[in-house]
mmCIF file of C-alpha atoms in Angstrom:
data_model
loop_
_atom_site.group_PDB
_atom_site.id
_atom_site.type_symbol
_atom_site.label_atom_id
_atom_site.label_comp_id
_atom_site.label_asym_id
_atom_site.label_seq_id
_atom_site.Cartn_x
_atom_site.Cartn_y
_atom_site.Cartn_z
ATOM 1 C CA GLN A 28 -16.249 0.629 -6.774
ATOM 2 C CA GLN A 29 -12.754 -0.691 -7.276
ATOM 3 C CA GLN A 30 -10.635 2.093 -8.726
ATOM 4 C CA VAL A 31 -7.737 -0.161 -9.773
ATOM 5 C CA LYS A 32 -8.302 -3.707 -11.008
ATOM 6 C CA GLN A 33 -5.365 -6.094 -10.835
ATOM 7 C CA SER A 34 -4.882 -9.519 -12.381
ATOM 8 C CA PRO A 35 -4.080 -12.304 -11.994
ATOM 9 C CA GLN A 36 -4.696 -12.986 -8.322
ATOM 10 C CA SER A 37 -1.870 -15.507 -8.293
ATOM 11 C CA LEU A 38 0.894 -16.468 -10.678
ATOM 12 C CA ILE A 39 3.325 -19.366 -10.889
ATOM 13 C CA VAL A 40 6.396 -18.920 -13.066
ATOM 14 C CA GLN A 41 9.455 -21.060 -13.625
ATOM 15 C CA LYS A 42 12.842 -19.647 -12.738
ATOM 16 C CA GLY A 43 14.157 -17.636 -15.658
ATOM 17 C CA GLY A 44 10.704 -16.974 -17.055
ATOM 18 C CA ILE A 45 8.825 -13.708 -17.453
ATOM 19 C CA SER A 46 6.216 -12.697 -14.886
ATOM 20 C CA ILE A 47 3.502 -10.336 -16.091
ATOM 21 C CA ILE A 48 0.974 -8.616 -13.836
ATOM 22 C CA ASN A 49 -1.694 -6.326 -15.235
ATOM 23 C CA CYS A 50 -3.663 -3.419 -13.846
ATOM 24 C CA ALA A 51 -6.465 -1.306 -15.249
ATOM 25 C CA TYR A 52 -7.984 1.937 -14.064
ATOM 26 C CA GLU A 53 -10.875 4.203 -14.981
ATOM 27 C CA ASN A 54 -10.085 7.595 -13.519
ATOM 28 C CA THR A 55 -8.091 9.620 -16.048
ATOM 29 C CA ALA A 56 -7.031 11.997 -13.284
ATOM 30 C CA PHE A 57 -4.513 9.457 -11.992
ATOM 31 C CA ASP A 58 -1.012 10.742 -12.626
ATOM 32 C CA TYR A 59 1.270 8.391 -10.754
ATOM 33 C CA PHE A 60 1.396 4.610 -10.995
ATOM 34 C CA PRO A 61 3.674 2.756 -8.567
ATOM 35 C CA TRP A 62 4.222 -0.924 -8.022
ATOM 36 C CA TYR A 63 4.896 -2.312 -4.582
ATOM 37 C CA GLN A 64 6.483 -5.598 -3.541
ATOM 38 C CA GLN A 65 5.534 -7.210 -0.253
ATOM 39 C CA PHE A 66 7.190 -10.182 1.412
ATOM 40 C CA PRO A 67 5.293 -12.130 4.083
ATOM 41 C CA GLY A 68 5.206 -10.296 7.398
ATOM 42 C CA LYS A 69 6.735 -7.137 5.929
ATOM 43 C CA GLY A 70 5.388 -3.822 4.767
ATOM 44 C CA PRO A 71 5.050 -3.126 1.047
ATOM 45 C CA ALA A 72 8.113 -1.566 -0.532
ATOM 46 C CA LEU A 73 8.151 0.656 -3.586
ATOM 47 C CA LEU A 74 9.550 -1.301 -6.521
ATOM 48 C CA ILE A 75 9.158 0.940 -9.535
ATOM 49 C CA ALA A 76 6.829 3.736 -10.594
ATOM 50 C CA ILE A 77 5.798 5.564 -13.740
ATOM 51 C CA ARG A 78 4.048 8.778 -14.694
ATOM 52 C CA PRO A 79 1.728 8.876 -17.722
ATOM 53 C CA ASP A 80 4.034 10.976 -19.883
ATOM 54 C CA VAL A 81 6.104 7.882 -20.721
ATOM 55 C CA SER A 82 5.030 4.497 -22.075
ATOM 56 C CA GLU A 83 7.711 2.371 -20.476
ATOM 57 C CA LYS A 84 10.138 2.457 -17.593
ATOM 58 C CA LYS A 85 12.801 -0.116 -16.911
ATOM 59 C CA GLU A 86 14.843 -0.694 -13.775
ATOM 60 C CA GLY A 87 17.000 -3.768 -13.912
ATOM 61 C CA ARG A 88 14.798 -6.803 -14.475
ATOM 62 C CA PHE A 89 11.611 -4.847 -13.739
ATOM 63 C CA THR A 90 9.693 -2.963 -16.440
ATOM 64 C CA ILE A 91 6.447 -1.019 -16.309
ATOM 65 C CA SER A 92 4.527 -0.756 -19.560
ATOM 66 C CA PHE A 93 1.917 1.985 -19.632
ATOM 67 C CA ASN A 94 -0.924 2.343 -22.146
ATOM 68 C CA LYS A 95 -2.656 5.647 -21.524
ATOM 69 C CA SER A 96 -5.364 5.215 -24.157
ATOM 70 C CA ALA A 97 -6.323 1.782 -22.823
ATOM 71 C CA LYS A 98 -5.938 2.935 -19.205
ATOM 72 C CA GLN A 99 -3.811 -0.077 -18.447
ATOM 73 C CA PHE A 100 -0.369 -0.658 -17.048
ATOM 74 C CA SER A 101 1.611 -3.769 -16.364
ATOM 75 C CA LEU A 102 4.668 -5.013 -14.533
ATOM 76 C CA HIS A 103 7.068 -7.340 -16.297
ATOM 77 C CA ILE A 104 9.688 -9.227 -14.325
ATOM 78 C CA MET A 105 12.325 -10.624 -16.652
ATOM 79 C CA ASP A 106 14.451 -13.652 -15.725
ATOM 80 C CA SER A 107 12.230 -14.271 -12.679
ATOM 81 C CA GLN A 108 14.037 -15.652 -9.645
ATOM 82 C CA PRO A 109 12.784 -17.534 -6.565
ATOM 83 C CA GLY A 110 13.702 -14.444 -4.527
ATOM 84 C CA ASP A 111 11.080 -12.516 -6.493
ATOM 85 C CA SER A 112 8.356 -14.651 -4.888
ATOM 86 C CA ALA A 113 6.192 -12.089 -3.110
ATOM 87 C CA THR A 114 2.902 -10.270 -3.410
ATOM 88 C CA TYR A 115 2.862 -7.395 -5.868
ATOM 89 C CA PHE A 116 0.465 -4.468 -5.679
ATOM 90 C CA CYS A 117 -0.155 -1.891 -8.337
ATOM 91 C CA ALA A 118 -1.481 1.502 -7.323
ATOM 92 C CA ALA A 119 -2.701 4.727 -8.829
ATOM 93 C CA GLU A 120 -2.643 8.204 -7.347
ATOM 94 C CA TYR A 121 -3.640 11.777 -8.063
ATOM 95 C CA ASN A 122 -3.447 14.983 -6.091
ATOM 96 C CA PHE A 123 -0.988 13.364 -3.677
ATOM 97 C CA ASN A 124 -3.884 12.226 -1.532
ATOM 98 C CA LYS A 125 -6.061 9.969 -3.642
ATOM 99 C CA PHE A 126 -4.210 6.716 -3.529
ATOM 100 C CA TYR A 127 -5.749 3.427 -4.631
ATOM 101 C CA PHE A 128 -4.208 -0.035 -4.520
ATOM 102 C CA GLY A 129 -4.988 -3.060 -6.633
ATOM 103 C CA SER A 130 -5.980 -6.282 -4.896
ATOM 104 C CA GLY A 131 -2.517 -7.834 -5.196
ATOM 105 C CA THR A 132 -0.900 -10.692 -7.100
ATOM 106 C CA LYS A 133 0.853 -13.500 -5.285
ATOM 107 C CA LEU A 134 3.855 -14.529 -7.384
ATOM 108 C CA ASN A 135 5.559 -17.878 -6.873
ATOM 109 C CA VAL A 136 8.736 -18.463 -8.852
ATOM 110 C CA LYS A 137 9.614 -22.140 -8.911
ATOM 111 C CA PRO A 138 13.298 -23.150 -8.915
ATOM 112 C CA ASP B 14 14.540 -0.019 6.237
ATOM 113 C CA SER B 15 11.959 2.511 5.015
ATOM 114 C CA GLY B 16 12.541 4.977 7.857
ATOM 115 C CA VAL B 17 8.938 4.626 9.029
ATOM 116 C CA THR B 18 8.546 3.101 12.471
ATOM 117 C CA GLN B 19 5.479 1.512 13.985
ATOM 118 C CA THR B 20 4.797 0.317 17.507
ATOM 119 C CA PRO B 21 3.912 -2.108 18.834
ATOM 120 C CA LYS B 22 4.901 -4.876 16.468
ATOM 121 C CA HIS B 23 2.301 -7.257 17.847
ATOM 122 C CA LEU B 24 -0.814 -6.647 19.876
ATOM 123 C CA ILE B 25 -3.164 -9.226 21.335
ATOM 124 C CA THR B 26 -6.349 -8.074 22.968
ATOM 125 C CA ALA B 27 -9.937 -9.081 23.623
ATOM 126 C CA THR B 28 -13.185 -8.144 21.952
ATOM 127 C CA GLY B 29 -14.653 -4.881 23.164
ATOM 128 C CA GLN B 30 -11.286 -3.416 24.072
ATOM 129 C CA ARG B 31 -9.570 -0.317 22.747
ATOM 130 C CA VAL B 32 -6.014 -0.103 21.397
ATOM 131 C CA THR B 33 -3.724 2.591 20.034
ATOM 132 C CA LEU B 34 -1.238 2.030 17.241
ATOM 133 C CA ARG B 35 1.605 4.465 16.787
ATOM 134 C CA CYS B 36 3.506 5.563 13.700
ATOM 135 C CA SER B 37 6.532 7.810 13.215
ATOM 136 C CA PRO B 38 6.991 8.955 9.617
ATOM 137 C CA ARG B 39 10.257 9.379 7.772
ATOM 138 C CA SER B 40 12.116 12.515 8.673
ATOM 139 C CA GLY B 41 10.632 15.431 6.749
ATOM 140 C CA ASP B 42 7.532 13.614 5.482
ATOM 141 C CA LEU B 43 4.339 15.521 6.221
ATOM 142 C CA SER B 44 1.818 12.933 5.035
ATOM 143 C CA VAL B 45 0.862 9.845 6.986
ATOM 144 C CA TYR B 46 -1.450 7.130 5.698
ATOM 145 C CA TRP B 47 -3.044 4.211 7.529
ATOM 146 C CA TYR B 48 -3.952 0.921 5.880
ATOM 147 C CA GLN B 49 -5.560 -2.305 7.025
ATOM 148 C CA GLN B 50 -4.525 -5.630 5.530
ATOM 149 C CA SER B 51 -6.504 -8.703 6.508
ATOM 150 C CA LEU B 52 -5.151 -12.213 5.951
ATOM 151 C CA ASP B 53 -4.293 -12.701 2.283
ATOM 152 C CA GLN B 54 -6.143 -9.535 1.417
ATOM 153 C CA GLY B 55 -5.165 -6.358 -0.289
ATOM 154 C CA LEU B 56 -4.464 -3.042 1.317
ATOM 155 C CA GLN B 57 -7.505 -1.123 2.461
ATOM 156 C CA PHE B 58 -6.866 2.585 2.765
ATOM 157 C CA LEU B 59 -8.211 3.954 6.028
ATOM 158 C CA ILE B 60 -7.186 7.579 6.395
ATOM 159 C CA GLN B 61 -4.558 10.154 5.486
ATOM 160 C CA TYR B 62 -3.188 13.087 7.447
ATOM 161 C CA TYR B 63 -1.100 15.925 6.116
ATOM 162 C CA ASN B 64 0.770 18.145 8.536
ATOM 163 C CA GLY B 65 -1.722 17.535 11.309
ATOM 164 C CA GLU B 66 -4.880 17.839 9.249
ATOM 165 C CA GLU B 67 -7.094 15.049 7.946
ATOM 166 C CA ARG B 68 -6.795 15.054 4.165
ATOM 167 C CA ALA B 69 -8.529 11.939 2.886
ATOM 168 C CA LYS B 70 -10.737 9.253 4.305
ATOM 169 C CA GLY B 71 -11.171 5.743 3.023
ATOM 170 C CA ASN B 72 -13.021 2.757 4.402
ATOM 171 C CA ILE B 73 -12.507 3.655 8.015
ATOM 172 C CA LEU B 74 -15.072 2.436 10.515
ATOM 173 C CA GLU B 75 -16.658 4.861 12.967
ATOM 174 C CA ARG B 76 -15.078 2.823 15.775
ATOM 175 C CA PHE B 77 -11.672 3.820 14.405
ATOM 176 C CA SER B 78 -10.100 7.231 14.647
ATOM 177 C CA ALA B 79 -6.715 8.741 14.007
ATOM 178 C CA GLN B 80 -4.757 11.887 14.575
ATOM 179 C CA GLN B 81 -1.429 13.403 13.641
ATOM 180 C CA PHE B 82 0.446 15.359 16.260
ATOM 181 C CA PRO B 83 2.602 18.512 15.897
ATOM 182 C CA ASP B 84 5.752 16.374 15.812
ATOM 183 C CA LEU B 85 4.103 14.554 12.844
ATOM 184 C CA HIS B 86 3.779 11.177 14.492
ATOM 185 C CA SER B 87 0.368 9.619 14.150
ATOM 186 C CA GLU B 88 -1.840 7.352 16.194
ATOM 187 C CA LEU B 89 -4.650 5.076 15.067
ATOM 188 C CA ASN B 90 -7.212 4.322 17.749
ATOM 189 C CA LEU B 91 -9.365 1.231 17.426
ATOM 190 C CA SER B 92 -12.223 0.822 19.872
ATOM 191 C CA SER B 93 -14.975 -1.709 20.630
ATOM 192 C CA LEU B 94 -12.789 -4.258 18.910
ATOM 193 C CA GLU B 95 -14.341 -7.170 17.076
ATOM 194 C CA LEU B 96 -12.836 -10.443 15.902
ATOM 195 C CA GLY B 97 -12.931 -9.146 12.344
ATOM 196 C CA ASP B 98 -10.606 -6.295 13.225
ATOM 197 C CA SER B 99 -7.726 -8.752 13.479
ATOM 198 C CA ALA B 100 -5.333 -7.692 10.728
ATOM 199 C CA LEU B 101 -2.038 -6.088 9.888
ATOM 200 C CA TYR B 102 -2.160 -2.328 10.184
ATOM 201 C CA PHE B 103 0.351 -0.405 8.140
ATOM 202 C CA CYS B 104 1.380 3.176 8.318
ATOM 203 C CA ALA B 105 3.045 4.885 5.373
ATOM 204 C CA SER B 106 4.506 8.325 4.937
ATOM 205 C CA SER B 107 5.253 10.436 1.911
ATOM 206 C CA GLY B 108 6.957 13.658 1.046
ATOM 207 C CA GLU B 109 6.609 15.995 -1.919
ATOM 208 C CA GLY B 110 7.559 13.258 -4.383
ATOM 209 C CA GLY B 111 4.382 11.342 -3.627
ATOM 210 C CA GLU B 112 6.016 7.948 -3.099
ATOM 211 C CA GLN B 113 4.715 6.180 -0.049
ATOM 212 C CA PHE B 114 7.117 4.439 2.296
ATOM 213 C CA PHE B 115 5.589 1.783 4.487
ATOM 214 C CA GLY B 116 6.413 0.841 8.030
ATOM 215 C CA PRO B 117 6.800 -2.773 9.182
ATOM 216 C CA GLY B 118 3.206 -2.937 10.409
ATOM 217 C CA THR B 119 1.420 -3.801 13.625
ATOM 218 C CA ARG B 120 -0.199 -7.213 13.793
ATOM 219 C CA LEU B 121 -3.411 -6.976 15.800
ATOM 220 C CA THR B 122 -5.056 -10.118 17.092
ATOM 221 C CA VAL B 123 -8.479 -9.816 18.698
ATOM 222 C CA LEU B 124 -9.505 -12.858 20.743
#
């Protein structure tokens, strides 16, 4: 059973546009929701994370929106740039040892 | 640079062989996680160690085993290798904050 469902699988956005990646979960015990960015041949790197006591967190052009009642969270990349082209993974964690990743979204930002 | 190191960077071996992948966590991090990432696939959680003890187990095959040593470095042992074991293997470490920091990965090719 997939604990965290991520969509879309791939995304093409024009430079300057908004990229939106969605994730959904079932387990209400999750209490930490990070997003990771991975470039080809590299390890994933933490991009931004949120805890369920807030509905939104913004860091530069990256925003997480969190809907606790719907058990959904999403990553918004404003003013998308070609350098943002990468694979993005959402994740959910509880108890510091139950960590589940989404299946990943391959983002391609066209110049 | 995440502070997590993995060796070797690349490994080419034959079916039926056994290999050992090594990971050194960030200074002070007690938790080490191992993940498998096949071509264009998501991250499959294999196993987690915390301060030398196994804490959580994911989709780890019986042919695979891991351990964490007193100096907190960890090794992932893969035996009776099959073609399908070819993948990127990532190690991540985390501290009390829960955020996982990934190493650069070991690319395993089984011929």
